[in-house]
Coordinates of N, CA, C and O in Angstrom, one line a residue:
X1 N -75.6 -143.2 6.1 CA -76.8 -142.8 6.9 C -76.3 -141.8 8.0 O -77.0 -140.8 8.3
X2 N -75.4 -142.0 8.5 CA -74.6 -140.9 9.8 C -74.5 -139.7 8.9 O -74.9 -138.6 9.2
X3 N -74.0 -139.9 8.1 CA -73.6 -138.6 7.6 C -74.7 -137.5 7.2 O -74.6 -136.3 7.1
X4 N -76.2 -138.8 6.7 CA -76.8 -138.0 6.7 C -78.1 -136.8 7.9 O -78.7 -135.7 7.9
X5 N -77.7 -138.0 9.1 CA -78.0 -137.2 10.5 C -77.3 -136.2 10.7 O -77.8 -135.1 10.9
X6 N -76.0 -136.5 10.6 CA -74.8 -135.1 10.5 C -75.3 -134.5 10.1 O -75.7 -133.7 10.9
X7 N -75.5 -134.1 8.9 CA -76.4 -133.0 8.2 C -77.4 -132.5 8.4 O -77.5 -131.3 8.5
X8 N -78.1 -133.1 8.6 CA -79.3 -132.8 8.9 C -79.3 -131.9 10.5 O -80.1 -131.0 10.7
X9 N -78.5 -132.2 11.5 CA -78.2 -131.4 12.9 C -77.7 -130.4 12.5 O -78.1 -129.4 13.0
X10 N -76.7 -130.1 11.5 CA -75.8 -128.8 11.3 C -77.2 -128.1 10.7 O -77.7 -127.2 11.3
X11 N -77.6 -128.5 9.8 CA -78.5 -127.7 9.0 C -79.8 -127.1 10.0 O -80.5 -126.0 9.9
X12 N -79.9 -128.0 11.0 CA -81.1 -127.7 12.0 C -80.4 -126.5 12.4 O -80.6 -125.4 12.0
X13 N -79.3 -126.7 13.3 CA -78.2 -125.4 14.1 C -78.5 -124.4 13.5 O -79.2 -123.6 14.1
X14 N -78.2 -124.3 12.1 CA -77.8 -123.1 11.7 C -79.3 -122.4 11.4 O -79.3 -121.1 11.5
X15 N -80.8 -123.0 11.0 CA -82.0 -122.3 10.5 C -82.1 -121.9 12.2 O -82.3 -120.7 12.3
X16 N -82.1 -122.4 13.4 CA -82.2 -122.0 15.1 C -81.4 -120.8 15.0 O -81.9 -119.8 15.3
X17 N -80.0 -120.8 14.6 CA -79.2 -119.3 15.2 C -79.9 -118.2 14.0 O -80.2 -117.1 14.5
X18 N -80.2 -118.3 12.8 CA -80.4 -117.7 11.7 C -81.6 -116.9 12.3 O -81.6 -115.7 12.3
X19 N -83.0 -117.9 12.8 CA -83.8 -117.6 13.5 C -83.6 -116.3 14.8 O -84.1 -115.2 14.9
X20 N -82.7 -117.0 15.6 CA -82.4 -116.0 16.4 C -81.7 -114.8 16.4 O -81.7 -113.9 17.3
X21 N -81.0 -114.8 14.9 CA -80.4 -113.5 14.7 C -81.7 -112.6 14.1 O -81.8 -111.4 14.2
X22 N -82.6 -113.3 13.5 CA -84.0 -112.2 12.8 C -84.2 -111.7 13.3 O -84.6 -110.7 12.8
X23 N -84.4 -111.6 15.2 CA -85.2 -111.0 15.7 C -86.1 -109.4 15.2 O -85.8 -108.6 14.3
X24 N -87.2 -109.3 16.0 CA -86.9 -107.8 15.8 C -86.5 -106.4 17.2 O -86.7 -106.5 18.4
X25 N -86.1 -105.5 16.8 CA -85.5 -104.8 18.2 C -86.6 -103.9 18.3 O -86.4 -102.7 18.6
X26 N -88.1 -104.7 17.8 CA -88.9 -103.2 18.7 C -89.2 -102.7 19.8 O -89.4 -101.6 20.2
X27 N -89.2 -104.1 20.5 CA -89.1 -104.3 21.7 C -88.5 -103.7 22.5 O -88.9 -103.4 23.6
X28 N -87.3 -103.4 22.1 CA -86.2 -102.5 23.6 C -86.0 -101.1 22.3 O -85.6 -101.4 21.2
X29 N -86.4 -99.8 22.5 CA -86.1 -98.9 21.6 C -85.1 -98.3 21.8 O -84.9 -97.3 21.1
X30 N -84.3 -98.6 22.7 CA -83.4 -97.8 22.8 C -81.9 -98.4 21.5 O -81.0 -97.7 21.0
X31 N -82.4 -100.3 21.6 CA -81.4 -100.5 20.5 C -81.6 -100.5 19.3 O -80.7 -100.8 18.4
X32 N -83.1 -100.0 18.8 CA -83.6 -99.7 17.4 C -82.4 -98.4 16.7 O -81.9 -98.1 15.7
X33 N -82.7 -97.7 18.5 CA -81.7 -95.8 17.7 C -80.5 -96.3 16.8 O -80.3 -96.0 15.6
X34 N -79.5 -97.4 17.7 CA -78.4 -97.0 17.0 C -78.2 -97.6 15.5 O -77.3 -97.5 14.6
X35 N -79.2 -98.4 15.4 CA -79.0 -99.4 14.1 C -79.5 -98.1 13.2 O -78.8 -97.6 12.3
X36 N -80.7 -97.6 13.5 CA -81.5 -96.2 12.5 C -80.1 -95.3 12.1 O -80.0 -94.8 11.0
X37 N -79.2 -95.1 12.9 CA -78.1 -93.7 13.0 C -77.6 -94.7 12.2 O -77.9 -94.5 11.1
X38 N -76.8 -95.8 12.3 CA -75.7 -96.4 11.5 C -76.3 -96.1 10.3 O -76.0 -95.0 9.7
X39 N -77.3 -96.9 9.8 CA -77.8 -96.0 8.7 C -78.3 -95.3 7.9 O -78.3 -95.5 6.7
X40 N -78.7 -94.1 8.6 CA -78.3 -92.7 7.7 C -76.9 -92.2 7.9 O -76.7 -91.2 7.2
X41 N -76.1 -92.6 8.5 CA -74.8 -92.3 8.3 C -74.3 -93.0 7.4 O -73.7 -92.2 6.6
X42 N -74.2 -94.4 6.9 CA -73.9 -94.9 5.9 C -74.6 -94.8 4.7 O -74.1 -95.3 3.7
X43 N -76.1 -94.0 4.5 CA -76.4 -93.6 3.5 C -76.0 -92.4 3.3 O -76.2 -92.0 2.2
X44 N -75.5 -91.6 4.1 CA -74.4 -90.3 3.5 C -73.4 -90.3 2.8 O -73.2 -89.5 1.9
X45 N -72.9 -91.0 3.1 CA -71.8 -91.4 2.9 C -71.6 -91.1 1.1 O -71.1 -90.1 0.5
X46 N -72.1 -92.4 0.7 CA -71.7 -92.1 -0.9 C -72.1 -90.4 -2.1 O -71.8 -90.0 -3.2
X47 N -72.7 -90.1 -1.0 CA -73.0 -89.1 -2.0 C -71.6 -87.6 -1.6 O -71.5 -86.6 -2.3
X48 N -71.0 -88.0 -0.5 CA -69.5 -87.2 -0.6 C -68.4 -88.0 -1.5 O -67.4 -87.4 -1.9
X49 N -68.9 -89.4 -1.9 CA -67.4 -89.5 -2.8 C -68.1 -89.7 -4.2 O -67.7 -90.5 -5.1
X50 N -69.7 -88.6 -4.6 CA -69.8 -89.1 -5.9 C -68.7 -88.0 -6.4 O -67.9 -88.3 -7.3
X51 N -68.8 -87.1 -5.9 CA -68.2 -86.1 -6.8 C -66.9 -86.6 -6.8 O -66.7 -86.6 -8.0
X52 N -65.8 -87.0 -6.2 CA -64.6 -87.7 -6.2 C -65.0 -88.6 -7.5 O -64.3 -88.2 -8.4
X53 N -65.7 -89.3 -7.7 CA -65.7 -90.8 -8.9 C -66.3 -89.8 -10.1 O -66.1 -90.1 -11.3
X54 N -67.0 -88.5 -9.7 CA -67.0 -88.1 -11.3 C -65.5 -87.2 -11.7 O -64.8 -87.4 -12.7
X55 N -65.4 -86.4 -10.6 CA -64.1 -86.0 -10.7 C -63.1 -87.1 -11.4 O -62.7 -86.7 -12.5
X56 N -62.8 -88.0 -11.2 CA -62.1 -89.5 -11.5 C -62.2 -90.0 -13.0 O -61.2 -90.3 -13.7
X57 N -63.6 -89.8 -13.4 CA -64.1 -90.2 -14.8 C -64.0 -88.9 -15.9 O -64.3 -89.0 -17.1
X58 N -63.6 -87.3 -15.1 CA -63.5 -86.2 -16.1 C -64.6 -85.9 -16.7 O -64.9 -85.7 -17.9
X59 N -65.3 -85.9 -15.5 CA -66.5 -85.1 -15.2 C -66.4 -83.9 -14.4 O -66.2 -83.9 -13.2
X60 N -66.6 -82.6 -15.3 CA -66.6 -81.5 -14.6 C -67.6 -81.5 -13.3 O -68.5 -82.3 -13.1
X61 N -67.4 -80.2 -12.2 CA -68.9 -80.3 -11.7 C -69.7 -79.7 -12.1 O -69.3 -79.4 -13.2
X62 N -71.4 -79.0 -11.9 CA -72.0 -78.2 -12.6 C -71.3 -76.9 -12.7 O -70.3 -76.4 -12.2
X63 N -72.2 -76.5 -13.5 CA -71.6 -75.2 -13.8 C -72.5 -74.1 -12.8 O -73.6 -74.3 -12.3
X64 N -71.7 -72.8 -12.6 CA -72.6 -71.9 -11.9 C -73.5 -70.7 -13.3 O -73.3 -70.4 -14.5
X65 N -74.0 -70.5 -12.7 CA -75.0 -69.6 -13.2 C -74.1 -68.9 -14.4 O -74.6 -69.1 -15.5
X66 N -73.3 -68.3 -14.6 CA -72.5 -67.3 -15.7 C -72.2 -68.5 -16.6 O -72.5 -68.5 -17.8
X67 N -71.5 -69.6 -15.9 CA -71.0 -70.8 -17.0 C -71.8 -71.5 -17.6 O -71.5 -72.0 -18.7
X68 N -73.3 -71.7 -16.9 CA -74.4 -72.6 -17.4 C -74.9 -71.5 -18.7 O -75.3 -72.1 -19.8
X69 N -75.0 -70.1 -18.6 CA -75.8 -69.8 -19.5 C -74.8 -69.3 -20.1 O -75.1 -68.2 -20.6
X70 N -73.2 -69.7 -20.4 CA -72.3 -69.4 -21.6 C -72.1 -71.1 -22.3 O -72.0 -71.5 -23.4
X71 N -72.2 -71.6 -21.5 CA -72.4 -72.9 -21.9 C -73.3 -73.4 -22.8 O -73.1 -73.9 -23.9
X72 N -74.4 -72.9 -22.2 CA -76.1 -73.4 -23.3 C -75.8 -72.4 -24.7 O -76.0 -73.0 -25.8
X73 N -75.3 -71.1 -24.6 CA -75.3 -70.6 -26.0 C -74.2 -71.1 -26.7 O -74.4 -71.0 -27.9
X74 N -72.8 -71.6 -26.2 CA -72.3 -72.8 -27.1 C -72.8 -73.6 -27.6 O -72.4 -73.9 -28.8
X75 N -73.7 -74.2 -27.2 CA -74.0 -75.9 -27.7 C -75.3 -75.8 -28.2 O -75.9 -76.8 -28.8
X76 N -75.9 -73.9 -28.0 CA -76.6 -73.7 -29.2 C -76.2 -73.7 -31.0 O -76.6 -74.2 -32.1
X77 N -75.2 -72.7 -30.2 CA -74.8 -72.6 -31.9 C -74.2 -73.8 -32.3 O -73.1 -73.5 -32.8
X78 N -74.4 -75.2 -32.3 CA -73.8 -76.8 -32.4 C -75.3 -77.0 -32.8 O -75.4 -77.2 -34.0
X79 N -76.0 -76.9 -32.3 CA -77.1 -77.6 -32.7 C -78.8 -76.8 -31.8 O -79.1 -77.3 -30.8
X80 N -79.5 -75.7 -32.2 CA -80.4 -75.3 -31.3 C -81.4 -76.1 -30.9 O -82.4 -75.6 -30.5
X81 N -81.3 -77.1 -31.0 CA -82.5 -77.9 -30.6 C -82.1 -78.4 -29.3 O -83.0 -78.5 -28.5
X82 N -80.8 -78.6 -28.8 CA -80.1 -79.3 -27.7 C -80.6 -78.5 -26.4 O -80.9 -79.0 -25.3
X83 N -80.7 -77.4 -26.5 CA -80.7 -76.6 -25.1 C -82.1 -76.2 -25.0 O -82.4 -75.5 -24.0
X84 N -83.2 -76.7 -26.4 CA -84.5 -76.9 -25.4 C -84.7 -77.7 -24.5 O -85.7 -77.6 -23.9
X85 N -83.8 -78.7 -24.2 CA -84.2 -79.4 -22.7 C -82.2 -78.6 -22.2 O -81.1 -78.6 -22.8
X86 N -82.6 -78.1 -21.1 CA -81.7 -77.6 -20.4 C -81.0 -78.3 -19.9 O -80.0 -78.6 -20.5
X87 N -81.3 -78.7 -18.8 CA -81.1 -79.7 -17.9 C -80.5 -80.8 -18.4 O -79.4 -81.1 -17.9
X88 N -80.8 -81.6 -19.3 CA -80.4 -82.8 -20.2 C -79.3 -82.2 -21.0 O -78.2 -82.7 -21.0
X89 N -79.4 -81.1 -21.5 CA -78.0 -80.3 -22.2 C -76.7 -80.5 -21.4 O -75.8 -81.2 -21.7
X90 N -76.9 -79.7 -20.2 CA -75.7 -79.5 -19.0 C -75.7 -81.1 -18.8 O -74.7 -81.5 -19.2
X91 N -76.3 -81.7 -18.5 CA -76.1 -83.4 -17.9 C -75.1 -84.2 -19.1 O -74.2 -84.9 -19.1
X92 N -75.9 -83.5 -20.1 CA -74.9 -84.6 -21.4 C -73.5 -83.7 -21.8 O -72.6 -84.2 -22.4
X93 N -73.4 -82.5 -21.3 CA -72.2 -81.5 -21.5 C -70.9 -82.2 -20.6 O -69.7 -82.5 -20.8
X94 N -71.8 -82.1 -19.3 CA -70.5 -82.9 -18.6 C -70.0 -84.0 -18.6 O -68.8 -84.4 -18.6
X95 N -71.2 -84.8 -18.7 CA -70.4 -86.1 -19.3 C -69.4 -86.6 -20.4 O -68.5 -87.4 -20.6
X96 N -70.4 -85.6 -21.3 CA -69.1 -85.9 -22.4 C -67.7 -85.3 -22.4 O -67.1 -85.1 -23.4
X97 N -67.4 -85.1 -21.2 CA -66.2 -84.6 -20.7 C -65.3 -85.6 -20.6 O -64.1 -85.6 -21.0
X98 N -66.2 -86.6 -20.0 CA -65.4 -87.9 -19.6 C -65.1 -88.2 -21.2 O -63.9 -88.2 -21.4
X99 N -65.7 -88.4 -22.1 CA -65.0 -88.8 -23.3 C -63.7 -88.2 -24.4 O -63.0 -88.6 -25.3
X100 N -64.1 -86.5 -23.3 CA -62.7 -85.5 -24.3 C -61.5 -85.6 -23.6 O -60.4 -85.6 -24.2
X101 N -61.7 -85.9 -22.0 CA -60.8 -85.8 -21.1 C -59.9 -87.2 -20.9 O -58.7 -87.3 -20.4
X102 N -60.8 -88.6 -21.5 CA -59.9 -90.1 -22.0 C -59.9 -90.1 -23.2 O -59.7 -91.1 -23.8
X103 N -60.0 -88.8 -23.7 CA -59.0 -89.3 -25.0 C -59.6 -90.2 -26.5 O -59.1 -90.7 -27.5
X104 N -61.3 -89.9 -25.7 CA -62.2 -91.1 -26.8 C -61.8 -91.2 -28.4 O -61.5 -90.1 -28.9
X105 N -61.7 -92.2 -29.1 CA -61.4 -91.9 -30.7 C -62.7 -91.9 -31.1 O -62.8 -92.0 -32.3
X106 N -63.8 -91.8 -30.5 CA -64.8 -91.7 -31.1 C -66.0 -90.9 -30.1 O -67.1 -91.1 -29.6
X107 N -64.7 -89.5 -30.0 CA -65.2 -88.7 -28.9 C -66.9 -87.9 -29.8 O -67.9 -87.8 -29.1
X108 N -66.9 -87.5 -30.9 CA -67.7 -87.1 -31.9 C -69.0 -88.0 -32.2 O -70.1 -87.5 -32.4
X109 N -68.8 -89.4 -32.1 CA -70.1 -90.0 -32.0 C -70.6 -90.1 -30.9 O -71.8 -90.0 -30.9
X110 N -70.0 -90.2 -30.1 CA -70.4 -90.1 -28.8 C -71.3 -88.6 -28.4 O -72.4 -88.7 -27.9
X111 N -70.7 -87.6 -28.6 CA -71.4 -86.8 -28.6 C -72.7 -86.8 -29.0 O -73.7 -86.8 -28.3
X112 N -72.8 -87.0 -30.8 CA -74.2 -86.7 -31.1 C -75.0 -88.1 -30.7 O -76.2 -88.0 -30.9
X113 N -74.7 -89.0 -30.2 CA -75.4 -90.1 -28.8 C -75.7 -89.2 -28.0 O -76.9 -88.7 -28.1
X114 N -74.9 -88.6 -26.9 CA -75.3 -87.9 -26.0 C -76.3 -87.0 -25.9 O -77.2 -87.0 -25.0
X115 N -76.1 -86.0 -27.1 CA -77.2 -84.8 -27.1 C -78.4 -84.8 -28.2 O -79.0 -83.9 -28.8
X116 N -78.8 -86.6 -28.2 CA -79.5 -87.2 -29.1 C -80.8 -87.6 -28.1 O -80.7 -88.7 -27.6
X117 N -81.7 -87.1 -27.8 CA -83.0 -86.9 -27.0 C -84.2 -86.1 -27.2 O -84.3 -84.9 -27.5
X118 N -85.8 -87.6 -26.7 CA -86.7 -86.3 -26.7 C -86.5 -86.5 -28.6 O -86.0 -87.3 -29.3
X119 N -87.0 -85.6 -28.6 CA -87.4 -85.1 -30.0 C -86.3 -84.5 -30.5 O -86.5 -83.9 -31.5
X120 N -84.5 -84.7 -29.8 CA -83.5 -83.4 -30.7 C -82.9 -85.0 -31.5 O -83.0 -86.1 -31.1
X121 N -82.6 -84.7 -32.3 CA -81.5 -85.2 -32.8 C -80.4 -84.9 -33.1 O -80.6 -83.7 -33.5
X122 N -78.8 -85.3 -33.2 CA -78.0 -84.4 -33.0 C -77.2 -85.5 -34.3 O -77.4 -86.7 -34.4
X123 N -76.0 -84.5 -35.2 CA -75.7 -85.1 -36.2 C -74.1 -85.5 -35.2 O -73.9 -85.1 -34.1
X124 N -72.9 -86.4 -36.3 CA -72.1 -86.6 -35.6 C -71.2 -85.4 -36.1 O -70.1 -85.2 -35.6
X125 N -71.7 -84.8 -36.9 CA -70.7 -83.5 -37.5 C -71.0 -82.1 -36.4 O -70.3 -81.1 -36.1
X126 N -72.1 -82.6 -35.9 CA -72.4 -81.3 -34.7 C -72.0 -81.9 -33.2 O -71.7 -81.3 -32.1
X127 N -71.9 -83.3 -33.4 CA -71.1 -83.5 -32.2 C -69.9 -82.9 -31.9 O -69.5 -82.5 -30.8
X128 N -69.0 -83.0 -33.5 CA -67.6 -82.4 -33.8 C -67.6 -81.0 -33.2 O -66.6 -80.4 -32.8
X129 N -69.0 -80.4 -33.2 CA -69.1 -79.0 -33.0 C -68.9 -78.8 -31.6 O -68.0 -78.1 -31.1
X130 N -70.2 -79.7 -30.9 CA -70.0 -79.7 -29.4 C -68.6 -79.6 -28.6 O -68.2 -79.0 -27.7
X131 N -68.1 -80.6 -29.5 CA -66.8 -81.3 -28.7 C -65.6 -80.0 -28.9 O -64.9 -79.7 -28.0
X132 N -65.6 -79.3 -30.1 CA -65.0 -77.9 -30.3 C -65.4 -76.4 -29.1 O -64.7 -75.5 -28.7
X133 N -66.6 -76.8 -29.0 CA -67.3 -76.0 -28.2 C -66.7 -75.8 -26.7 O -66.2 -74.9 -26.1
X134 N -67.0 -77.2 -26.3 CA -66.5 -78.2 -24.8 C -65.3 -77.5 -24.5 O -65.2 -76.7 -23.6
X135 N -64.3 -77.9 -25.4 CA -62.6 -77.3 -25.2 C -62.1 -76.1 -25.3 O -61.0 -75.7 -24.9
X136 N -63.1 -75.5 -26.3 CA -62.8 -73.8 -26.6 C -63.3 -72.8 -25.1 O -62.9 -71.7 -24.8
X137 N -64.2 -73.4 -24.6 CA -64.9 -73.0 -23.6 C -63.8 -73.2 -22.1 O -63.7 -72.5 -21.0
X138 N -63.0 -74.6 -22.8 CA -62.4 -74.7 -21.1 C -63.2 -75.6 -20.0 O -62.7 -75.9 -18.9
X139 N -64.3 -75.9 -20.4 CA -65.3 -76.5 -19.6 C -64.9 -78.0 -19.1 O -65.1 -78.5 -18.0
X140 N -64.4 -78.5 -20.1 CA -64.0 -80.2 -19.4 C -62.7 -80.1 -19.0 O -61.8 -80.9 -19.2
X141 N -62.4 -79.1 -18.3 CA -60.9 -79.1 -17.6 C -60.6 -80.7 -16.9 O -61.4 -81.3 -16.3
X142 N -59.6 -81.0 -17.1 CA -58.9 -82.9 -16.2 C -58.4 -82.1 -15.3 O -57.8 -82.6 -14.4

């Protein structure tokens, strides 16, 4: 029976301080600012080390304007359906970098996965193409 008073006091303690840490700080605004700044500073944050973690995974970065449109007429002649969605082309280009750049044994299926959308479909023999394309280009540089 003591033990179960015991418990029951700790457990009271802790819902009282829990309570008291809820508060809210609208009341004093001056201590609202610095919680607001902590976090937009900590929501900055990750998006300076995405490029670090794709860099990491052998993910190129985008391409600029001369490379994006020597790029799309690569991965045309692989398959022309792929570079009616643009955007999804270059997104699945770089990624599958990460698969040429570790060395995938099934860097080729992976491919026609990737540039498999929407209405394209992509074969795994044109993946072989892509993946030819990718490295002849220089584009998934490690």
């Amino acid at each position: 029976m003591r033990t179960r008073t015991n418990i029951t006091a700790v457990m009271a303690a802790l819902a009282v301080s829990l309570v008291g840490c809820s508060g809210s700080d609208s009341d004093s605004g001056e201590d609202a600012k610095p919680g607001a700044t902590e976090t937009t500073a900590a929501s900055s944050a990750p998006s300076t080390g995405a490029g670090a973690t794709e860099k990491a995974a052998g993910i190129p970065p985008e391409p600029t304007a001369a490379q994006r449109a020597e790029l799309l007429r690569a991965l045309a002649a692989a398959n022309p359906g792929i570079v009616k969605y643009e955007d999804k082309a270059i997104d699945a280009a770089r990624n599958q970098c990460s698969a040429i750049n570790g060395g995938s044994a099934k860097a080729d299926w992976a491919a026609s996965q990737r540039f498999t959308y929407e209405d394209v479909t992509t074969t795994e023999a044109q993946g072989k193409q892509i993946n030819e394309a990718l490295k002849g280009l220089g584009f998934c540089k490690p």
